[in-house]
Short mmCIF file of C-alpha atoms in Angstrom, two decimals:
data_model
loop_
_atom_site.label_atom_id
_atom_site.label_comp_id
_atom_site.label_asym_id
_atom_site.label_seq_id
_atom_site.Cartn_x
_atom_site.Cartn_y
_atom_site.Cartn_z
CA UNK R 4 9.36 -6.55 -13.06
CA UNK R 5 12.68 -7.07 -11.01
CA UNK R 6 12.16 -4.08 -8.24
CA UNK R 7 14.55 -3.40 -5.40
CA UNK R 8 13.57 -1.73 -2.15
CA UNK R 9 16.77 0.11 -1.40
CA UNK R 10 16.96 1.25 2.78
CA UNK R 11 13.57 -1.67 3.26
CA UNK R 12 14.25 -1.65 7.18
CA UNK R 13 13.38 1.90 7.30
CA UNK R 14 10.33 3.44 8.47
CA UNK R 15 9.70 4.44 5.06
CA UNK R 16 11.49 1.28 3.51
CA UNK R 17 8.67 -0.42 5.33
CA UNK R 18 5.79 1.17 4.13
CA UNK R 19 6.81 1.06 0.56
CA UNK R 20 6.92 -2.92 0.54
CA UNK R 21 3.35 -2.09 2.29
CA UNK R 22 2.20 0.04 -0.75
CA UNK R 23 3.41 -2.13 -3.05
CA UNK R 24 1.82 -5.13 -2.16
CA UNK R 25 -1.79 -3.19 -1.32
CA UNK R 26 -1.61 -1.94 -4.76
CA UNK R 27 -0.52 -5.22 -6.48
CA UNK R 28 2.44 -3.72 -8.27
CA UNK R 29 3.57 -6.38 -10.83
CA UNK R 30 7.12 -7.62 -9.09
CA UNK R 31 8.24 -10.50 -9.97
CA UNK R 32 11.33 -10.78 -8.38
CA UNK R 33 11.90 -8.29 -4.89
CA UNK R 34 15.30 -7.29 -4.03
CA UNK R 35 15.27 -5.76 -0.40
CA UNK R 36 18.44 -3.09 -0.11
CA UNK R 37 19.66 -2.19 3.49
CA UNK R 38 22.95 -1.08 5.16
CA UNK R 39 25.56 -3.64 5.83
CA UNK R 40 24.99 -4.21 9.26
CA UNK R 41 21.37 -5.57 7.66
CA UNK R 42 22.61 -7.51 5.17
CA UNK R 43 21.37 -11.52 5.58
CA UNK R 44 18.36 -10.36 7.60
CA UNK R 45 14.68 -10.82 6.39
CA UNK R 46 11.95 -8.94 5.40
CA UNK R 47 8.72 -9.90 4.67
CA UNK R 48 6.54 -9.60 1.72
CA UNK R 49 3.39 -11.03 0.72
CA UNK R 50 3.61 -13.47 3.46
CA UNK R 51 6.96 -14.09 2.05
CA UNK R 52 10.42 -13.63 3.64
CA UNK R 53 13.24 -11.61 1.71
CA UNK R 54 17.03 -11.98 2.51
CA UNK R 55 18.34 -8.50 2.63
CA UNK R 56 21.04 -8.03 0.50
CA UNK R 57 24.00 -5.28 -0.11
CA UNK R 58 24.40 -2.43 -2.44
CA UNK R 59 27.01 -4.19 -4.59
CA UNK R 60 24.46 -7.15 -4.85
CA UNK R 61 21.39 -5.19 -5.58
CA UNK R 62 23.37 -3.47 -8.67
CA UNK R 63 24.34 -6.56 -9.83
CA UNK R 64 21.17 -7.89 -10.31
CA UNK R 65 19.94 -5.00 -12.23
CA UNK R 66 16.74 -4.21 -11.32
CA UNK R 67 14.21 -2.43 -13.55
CA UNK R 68 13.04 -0.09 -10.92
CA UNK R 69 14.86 0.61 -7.28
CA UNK R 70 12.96 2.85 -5.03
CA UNK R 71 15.29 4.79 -2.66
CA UNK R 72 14.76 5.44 0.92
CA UNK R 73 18.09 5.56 2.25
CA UNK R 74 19.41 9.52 2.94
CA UNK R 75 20.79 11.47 0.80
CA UNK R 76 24.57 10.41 0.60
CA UNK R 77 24.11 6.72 0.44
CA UNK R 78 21.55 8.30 -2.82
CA UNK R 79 24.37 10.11 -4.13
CA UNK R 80 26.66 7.66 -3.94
CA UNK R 81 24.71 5.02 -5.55
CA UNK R 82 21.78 6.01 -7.22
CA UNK R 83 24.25 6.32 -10.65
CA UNK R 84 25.76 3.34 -10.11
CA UNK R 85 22.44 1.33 -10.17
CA UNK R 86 21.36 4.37 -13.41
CA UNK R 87 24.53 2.74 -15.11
CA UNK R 88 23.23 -0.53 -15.21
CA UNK R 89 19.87 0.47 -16.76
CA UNK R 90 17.82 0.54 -13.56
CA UNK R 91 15.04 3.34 -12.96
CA UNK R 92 16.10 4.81 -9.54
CA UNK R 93 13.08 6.63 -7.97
CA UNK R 94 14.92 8.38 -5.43
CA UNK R 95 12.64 9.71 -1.81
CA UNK R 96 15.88 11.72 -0.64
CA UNK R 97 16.65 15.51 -1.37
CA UNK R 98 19.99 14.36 -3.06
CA UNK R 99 18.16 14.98 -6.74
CA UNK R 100 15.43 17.28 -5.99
CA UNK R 101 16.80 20.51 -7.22
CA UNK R 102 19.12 19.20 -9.60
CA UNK R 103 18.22 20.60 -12.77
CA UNK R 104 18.91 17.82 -14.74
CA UNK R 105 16.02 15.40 -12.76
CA UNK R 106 12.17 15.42 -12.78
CA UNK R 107 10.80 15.85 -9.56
CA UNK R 108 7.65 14.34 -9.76
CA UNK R 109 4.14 14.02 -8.28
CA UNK R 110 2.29 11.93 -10.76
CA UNK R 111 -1.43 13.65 -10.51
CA UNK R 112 0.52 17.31 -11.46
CA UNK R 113 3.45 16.71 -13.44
CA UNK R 114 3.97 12.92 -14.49
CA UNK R 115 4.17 13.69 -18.17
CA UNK R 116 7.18 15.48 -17.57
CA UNK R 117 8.67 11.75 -17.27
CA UNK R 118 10.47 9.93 -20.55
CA UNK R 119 12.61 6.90 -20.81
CA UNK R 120 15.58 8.55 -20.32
CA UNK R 121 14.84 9.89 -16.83
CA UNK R 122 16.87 6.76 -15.10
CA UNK R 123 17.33 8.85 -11.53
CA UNK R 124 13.81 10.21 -10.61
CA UNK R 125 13.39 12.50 -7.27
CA UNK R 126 10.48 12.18 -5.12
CA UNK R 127 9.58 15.52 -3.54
CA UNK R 128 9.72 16.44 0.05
CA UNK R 129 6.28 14.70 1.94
CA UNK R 130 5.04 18.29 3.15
CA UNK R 131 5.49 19.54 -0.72
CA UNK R 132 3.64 16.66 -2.12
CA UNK R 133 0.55 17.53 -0.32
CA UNK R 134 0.81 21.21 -0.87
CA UNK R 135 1.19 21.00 -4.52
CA UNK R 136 -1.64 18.39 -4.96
CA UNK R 137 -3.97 21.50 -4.42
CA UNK R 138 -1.81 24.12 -5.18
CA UNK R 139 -1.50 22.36 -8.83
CA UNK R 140 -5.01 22.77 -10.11
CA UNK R 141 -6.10 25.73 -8.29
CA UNK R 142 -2.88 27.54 -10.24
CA UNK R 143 -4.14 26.32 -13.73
CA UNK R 144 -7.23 28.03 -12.86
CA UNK R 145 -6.39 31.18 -11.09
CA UNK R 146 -2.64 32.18 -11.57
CA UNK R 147 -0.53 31.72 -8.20
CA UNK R 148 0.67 35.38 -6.80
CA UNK R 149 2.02 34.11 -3.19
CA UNK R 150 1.75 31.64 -1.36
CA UNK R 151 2.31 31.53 2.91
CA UNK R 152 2.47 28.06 4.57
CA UNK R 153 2.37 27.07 8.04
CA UNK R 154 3.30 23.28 8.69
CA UNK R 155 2.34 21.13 11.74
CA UNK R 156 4.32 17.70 10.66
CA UNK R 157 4.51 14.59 12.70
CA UNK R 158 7.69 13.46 14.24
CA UNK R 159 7.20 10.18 11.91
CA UNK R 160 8.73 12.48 9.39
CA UNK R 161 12.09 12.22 11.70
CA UNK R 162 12.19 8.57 11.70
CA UNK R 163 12.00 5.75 14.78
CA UNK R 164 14.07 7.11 16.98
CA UNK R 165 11.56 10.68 17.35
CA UNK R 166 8.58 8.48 17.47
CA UNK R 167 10.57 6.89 20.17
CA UNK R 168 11.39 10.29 21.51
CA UNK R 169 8.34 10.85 22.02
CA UNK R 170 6.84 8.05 23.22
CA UNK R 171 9.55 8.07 26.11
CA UNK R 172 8.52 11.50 27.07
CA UNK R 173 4.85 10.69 27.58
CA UNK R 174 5.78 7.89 29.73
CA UNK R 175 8.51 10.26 31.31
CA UNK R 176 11.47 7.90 30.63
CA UNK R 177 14.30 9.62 30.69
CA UNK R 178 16.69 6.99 29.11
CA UNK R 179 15.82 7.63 25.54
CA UNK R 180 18.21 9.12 23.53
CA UNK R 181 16.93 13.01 22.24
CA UNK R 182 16.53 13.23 18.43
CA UNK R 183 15.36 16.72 18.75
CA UNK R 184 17.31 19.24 20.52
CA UNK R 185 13.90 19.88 23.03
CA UNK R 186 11.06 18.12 24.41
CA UNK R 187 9.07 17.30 22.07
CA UNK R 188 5.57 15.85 24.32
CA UNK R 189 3.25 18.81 25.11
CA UNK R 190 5.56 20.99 22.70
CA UNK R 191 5.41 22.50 19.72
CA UNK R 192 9.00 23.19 17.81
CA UNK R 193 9.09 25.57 15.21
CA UNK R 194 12.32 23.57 14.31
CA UNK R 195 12.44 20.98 11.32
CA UNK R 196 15.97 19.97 9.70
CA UNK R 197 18.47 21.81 10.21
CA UNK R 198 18.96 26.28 10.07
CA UNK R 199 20.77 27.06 7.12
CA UNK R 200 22.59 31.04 7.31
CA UNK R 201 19.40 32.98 6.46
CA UNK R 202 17.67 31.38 9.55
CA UNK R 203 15.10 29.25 7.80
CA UNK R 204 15.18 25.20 7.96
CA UNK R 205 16.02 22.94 5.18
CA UNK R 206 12.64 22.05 5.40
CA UNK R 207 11.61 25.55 4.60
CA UNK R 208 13.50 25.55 2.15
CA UNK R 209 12.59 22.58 0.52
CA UNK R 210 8.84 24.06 0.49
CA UNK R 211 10.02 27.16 -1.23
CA UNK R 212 11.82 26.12 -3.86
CA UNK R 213 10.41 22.72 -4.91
CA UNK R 214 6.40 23.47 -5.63
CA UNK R 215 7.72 25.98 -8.30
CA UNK R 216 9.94 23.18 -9.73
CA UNK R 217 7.24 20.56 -9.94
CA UNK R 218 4.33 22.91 -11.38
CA UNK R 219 6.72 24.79 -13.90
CA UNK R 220 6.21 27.85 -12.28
CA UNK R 221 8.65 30.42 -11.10
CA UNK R 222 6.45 33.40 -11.39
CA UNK R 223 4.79 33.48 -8.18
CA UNK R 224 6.20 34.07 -4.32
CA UNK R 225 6.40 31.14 -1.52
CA UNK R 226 6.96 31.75 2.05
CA UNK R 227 7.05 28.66 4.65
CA UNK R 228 7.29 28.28 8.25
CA UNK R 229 7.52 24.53 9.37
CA UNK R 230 7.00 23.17 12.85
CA UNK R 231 7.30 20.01 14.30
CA UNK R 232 4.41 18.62 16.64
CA UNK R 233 3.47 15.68 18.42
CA UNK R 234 1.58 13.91 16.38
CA UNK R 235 2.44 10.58 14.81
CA UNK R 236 -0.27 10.28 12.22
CA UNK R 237 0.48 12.93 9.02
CA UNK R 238 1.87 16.30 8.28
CA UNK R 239 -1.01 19.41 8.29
CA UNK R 240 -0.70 22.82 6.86
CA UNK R 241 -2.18 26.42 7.09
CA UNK R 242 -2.02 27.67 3.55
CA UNK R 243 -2.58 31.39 2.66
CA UNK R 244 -3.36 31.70 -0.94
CA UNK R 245 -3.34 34.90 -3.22
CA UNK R 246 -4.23 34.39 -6.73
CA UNK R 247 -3.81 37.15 -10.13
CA UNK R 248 -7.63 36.28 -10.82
CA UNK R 249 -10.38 36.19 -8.58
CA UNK R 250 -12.98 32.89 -7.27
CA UNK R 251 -15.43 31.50 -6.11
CA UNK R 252 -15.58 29.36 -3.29
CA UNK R 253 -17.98 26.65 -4.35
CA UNK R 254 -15.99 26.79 -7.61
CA UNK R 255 -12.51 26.01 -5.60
CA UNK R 256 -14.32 23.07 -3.84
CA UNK R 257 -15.40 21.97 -7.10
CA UNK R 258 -11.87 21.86 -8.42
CA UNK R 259 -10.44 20.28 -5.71
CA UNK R 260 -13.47 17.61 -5.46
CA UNK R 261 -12.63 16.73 -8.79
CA UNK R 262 -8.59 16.37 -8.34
CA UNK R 263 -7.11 12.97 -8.32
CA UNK R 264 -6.22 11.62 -4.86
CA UNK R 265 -7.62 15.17 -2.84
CA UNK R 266 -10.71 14.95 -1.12
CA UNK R 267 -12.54 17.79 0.29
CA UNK R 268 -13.55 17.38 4.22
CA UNK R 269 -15.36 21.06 4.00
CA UNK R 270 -18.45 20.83 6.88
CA UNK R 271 -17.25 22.96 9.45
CA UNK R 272 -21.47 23.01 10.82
CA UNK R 273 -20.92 19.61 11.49
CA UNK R 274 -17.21 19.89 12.67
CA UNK R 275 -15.84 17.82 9.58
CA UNK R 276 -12.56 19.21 8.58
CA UNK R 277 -9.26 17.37 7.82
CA UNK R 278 -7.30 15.64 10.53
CA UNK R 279 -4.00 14.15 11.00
CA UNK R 280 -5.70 11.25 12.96
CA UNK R 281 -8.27 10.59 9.85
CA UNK R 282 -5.29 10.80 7.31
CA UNK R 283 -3.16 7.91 8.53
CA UNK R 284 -3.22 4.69 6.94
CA UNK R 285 -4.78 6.58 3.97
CA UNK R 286 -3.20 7.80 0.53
CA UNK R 287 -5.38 10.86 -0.22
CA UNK R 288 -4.53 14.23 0.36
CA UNK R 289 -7.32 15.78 1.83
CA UNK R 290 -8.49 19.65 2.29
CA UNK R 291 -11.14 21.51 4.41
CA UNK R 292 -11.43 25.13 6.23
CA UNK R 293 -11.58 26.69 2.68
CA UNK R 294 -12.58 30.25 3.27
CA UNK R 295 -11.32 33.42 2.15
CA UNK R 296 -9.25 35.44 3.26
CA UNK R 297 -11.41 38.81 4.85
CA UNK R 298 -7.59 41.07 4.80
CA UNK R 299 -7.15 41.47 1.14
CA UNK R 300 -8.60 40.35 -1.99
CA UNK R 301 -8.70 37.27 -4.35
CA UNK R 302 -6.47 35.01 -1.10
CA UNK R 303 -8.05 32.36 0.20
CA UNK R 304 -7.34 30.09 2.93
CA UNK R 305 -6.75 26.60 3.33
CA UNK R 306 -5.80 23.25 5.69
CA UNK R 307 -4.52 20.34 4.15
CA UNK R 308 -3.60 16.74 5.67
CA UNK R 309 -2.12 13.78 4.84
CA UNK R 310 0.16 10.66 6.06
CA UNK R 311 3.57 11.99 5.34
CA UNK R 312 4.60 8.09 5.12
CA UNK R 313 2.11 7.32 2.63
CA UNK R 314 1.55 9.83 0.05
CA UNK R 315 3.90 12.33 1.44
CA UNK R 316 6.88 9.38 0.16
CA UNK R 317 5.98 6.05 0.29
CA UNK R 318 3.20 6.29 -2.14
CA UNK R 319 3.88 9.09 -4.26
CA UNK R 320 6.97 6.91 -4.90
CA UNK R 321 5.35 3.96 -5.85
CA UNK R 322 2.82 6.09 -7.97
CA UNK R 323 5.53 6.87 -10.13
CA UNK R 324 7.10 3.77 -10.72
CA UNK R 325 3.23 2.95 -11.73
CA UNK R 326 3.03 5.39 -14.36
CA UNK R 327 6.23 4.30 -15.82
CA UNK R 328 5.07 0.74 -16.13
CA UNK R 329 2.19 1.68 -17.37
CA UNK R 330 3.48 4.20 -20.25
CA UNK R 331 6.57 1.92 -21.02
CA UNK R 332 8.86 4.14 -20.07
CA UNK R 333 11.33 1.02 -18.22
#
């Protein structure tokens, strides 16, 4: 399995040759993919050094799978070009995401939407991934009417230079240049991407639209407001659910207990509840404060965390590229 790594330097880039190796993905040969000023440098791999070579190389070499972290132009502009020479782009950008002639896929809800001939995959946004891992079953069972999310997502999700942002401010060096357009230490910024005309984020956006894409459902209503915090381990999110049919509580924690890759951290007696600190490092989405909502009927209310690095991209990404080993579909 010839696999290339395309924007490897990256924050994400990085974690992905992580994942792969902690999850002993069959490659056989590893083509690391980076800008032009990174060509010739090394990564390392298994204990193993990569040369990093260009686009023009990588495509040449065609790959069976090439897992994109690299924005969304340099996705647009190439993710065909390696598609044209056979290779199985699995693409972490928003370049595909809402195009409706690409899956956007989270394995655990949706990966049998995925055939042969899907050569440029899109991996959803990281705060969507975690949303829909719960919002997936519990829809099944009781029929999505609205849902209202509230995000609290780590400045990881912004790349190095926030995390360096950040960093600077807590040590109060000034010299750092500002990713976000405030401080961002001892702040809260209800501010992530850019506002579109209608005065929500892309990131709003994104939240909005692409849970309805991924679960096949466009009969329900989703509201998001997403805020950036200073946290560097994972994304979090208030979730307001309303369903058509009414539950149970113990009967929600059973369904989500029994969901691939969510666990339930439900103990609020002994203050165990999810965590952006608990979530790093780990691939699970996990869910806790599950409680209904006392305003108006058959809603309930949710938290759920997880490492936007890992399973909210990095992971997911790799996830997929498993299933289509693993069903023959490259």
């Amino acid at each position: 399995m010839k696999v290339a790594v395309v924007g490897s330097t990256g924050m994400v880039g990085q974690v992905m040759l992580k994942v792969l190796e902690e999850r002993n993905f069959p490659v056989t040969e590893l083509i690391p993919v980076a800008s032009e000023r990174s060509v010739g440098k090394k990564v390392k791999y298994k204990q193993e050094e990569f040369t990093i070579v260009s686009m023009k190389d990588a495509i040449a070499a065609k790959p069976d799978i090439a897992i994109f972290s690299a924005g969304g132009s340099t996705s647009l502009e190439f993710a065909p070009l390696f598609a044209e020479a056979g290779t199985t782009v699995i693409d972490n950008s928003s370049a595909w995401r809402m195009d409706p002639t690409k899956k956007l896929v989270v394995p655990e809800i949706n990966a049998n939407v995925l055939s042969k001939e899907d050569k440029i995959i899109a991996n959803p946004n990281c705060s969507t991934i975690q949303l829909v891992m719960v919002l997936g079953p519990l829809n099944k069972k009781y029929d999505l009417k609205r849902v209202v999310v509230s995000t609290y997502q780590s400045v990881t999700g912004t790349g190095k230079a926030a995390v360096d942002q950040l960093n600077a401010e807590i040590k109060g060096d000034d010299s750092v240049a500002k990713v976000y357009p405030n401080q961002i230490f001892k702040n809260a910024l209800p501010h992530c991407d850019v506002f579109a005309d209608d005065d929500y984020t892309k990131e709003e956006i994104k939240l909005m639209k692409e849970p309805k894409k991924i679960l096949g459902d466009d009969t329900f209503n989703l509201t998001a407001t997403a805020v950036r915090v200073p946290v560097q381990g994972g994304h979090s999110e208030s979730v307001n659910i309303e369903f058509e049919n009414e539950f149970e509580l113990d009967e929600v924690r059973k369904i989500l207990s029994e969901t691939p890759g969510v666990i339930v951290l439900d103990d609020v007696k002994n203050n165990i509840y999810p965590m952006p600190l608990y979530s790093e490092g780990k691939d699970e989405v996990f869910v806790g404060r599950i409680r209904r909502d006392l305003s108006q009927p058959r809603t309930l209310n949710l938290w759920i965390v997880a490492d936007n690095l890992r399973k909210g991209a990095a992971t997911n990404a790799v996830q997929i590229a498993e299933y289509l080993v693993a069903n023959n579909l490259v």
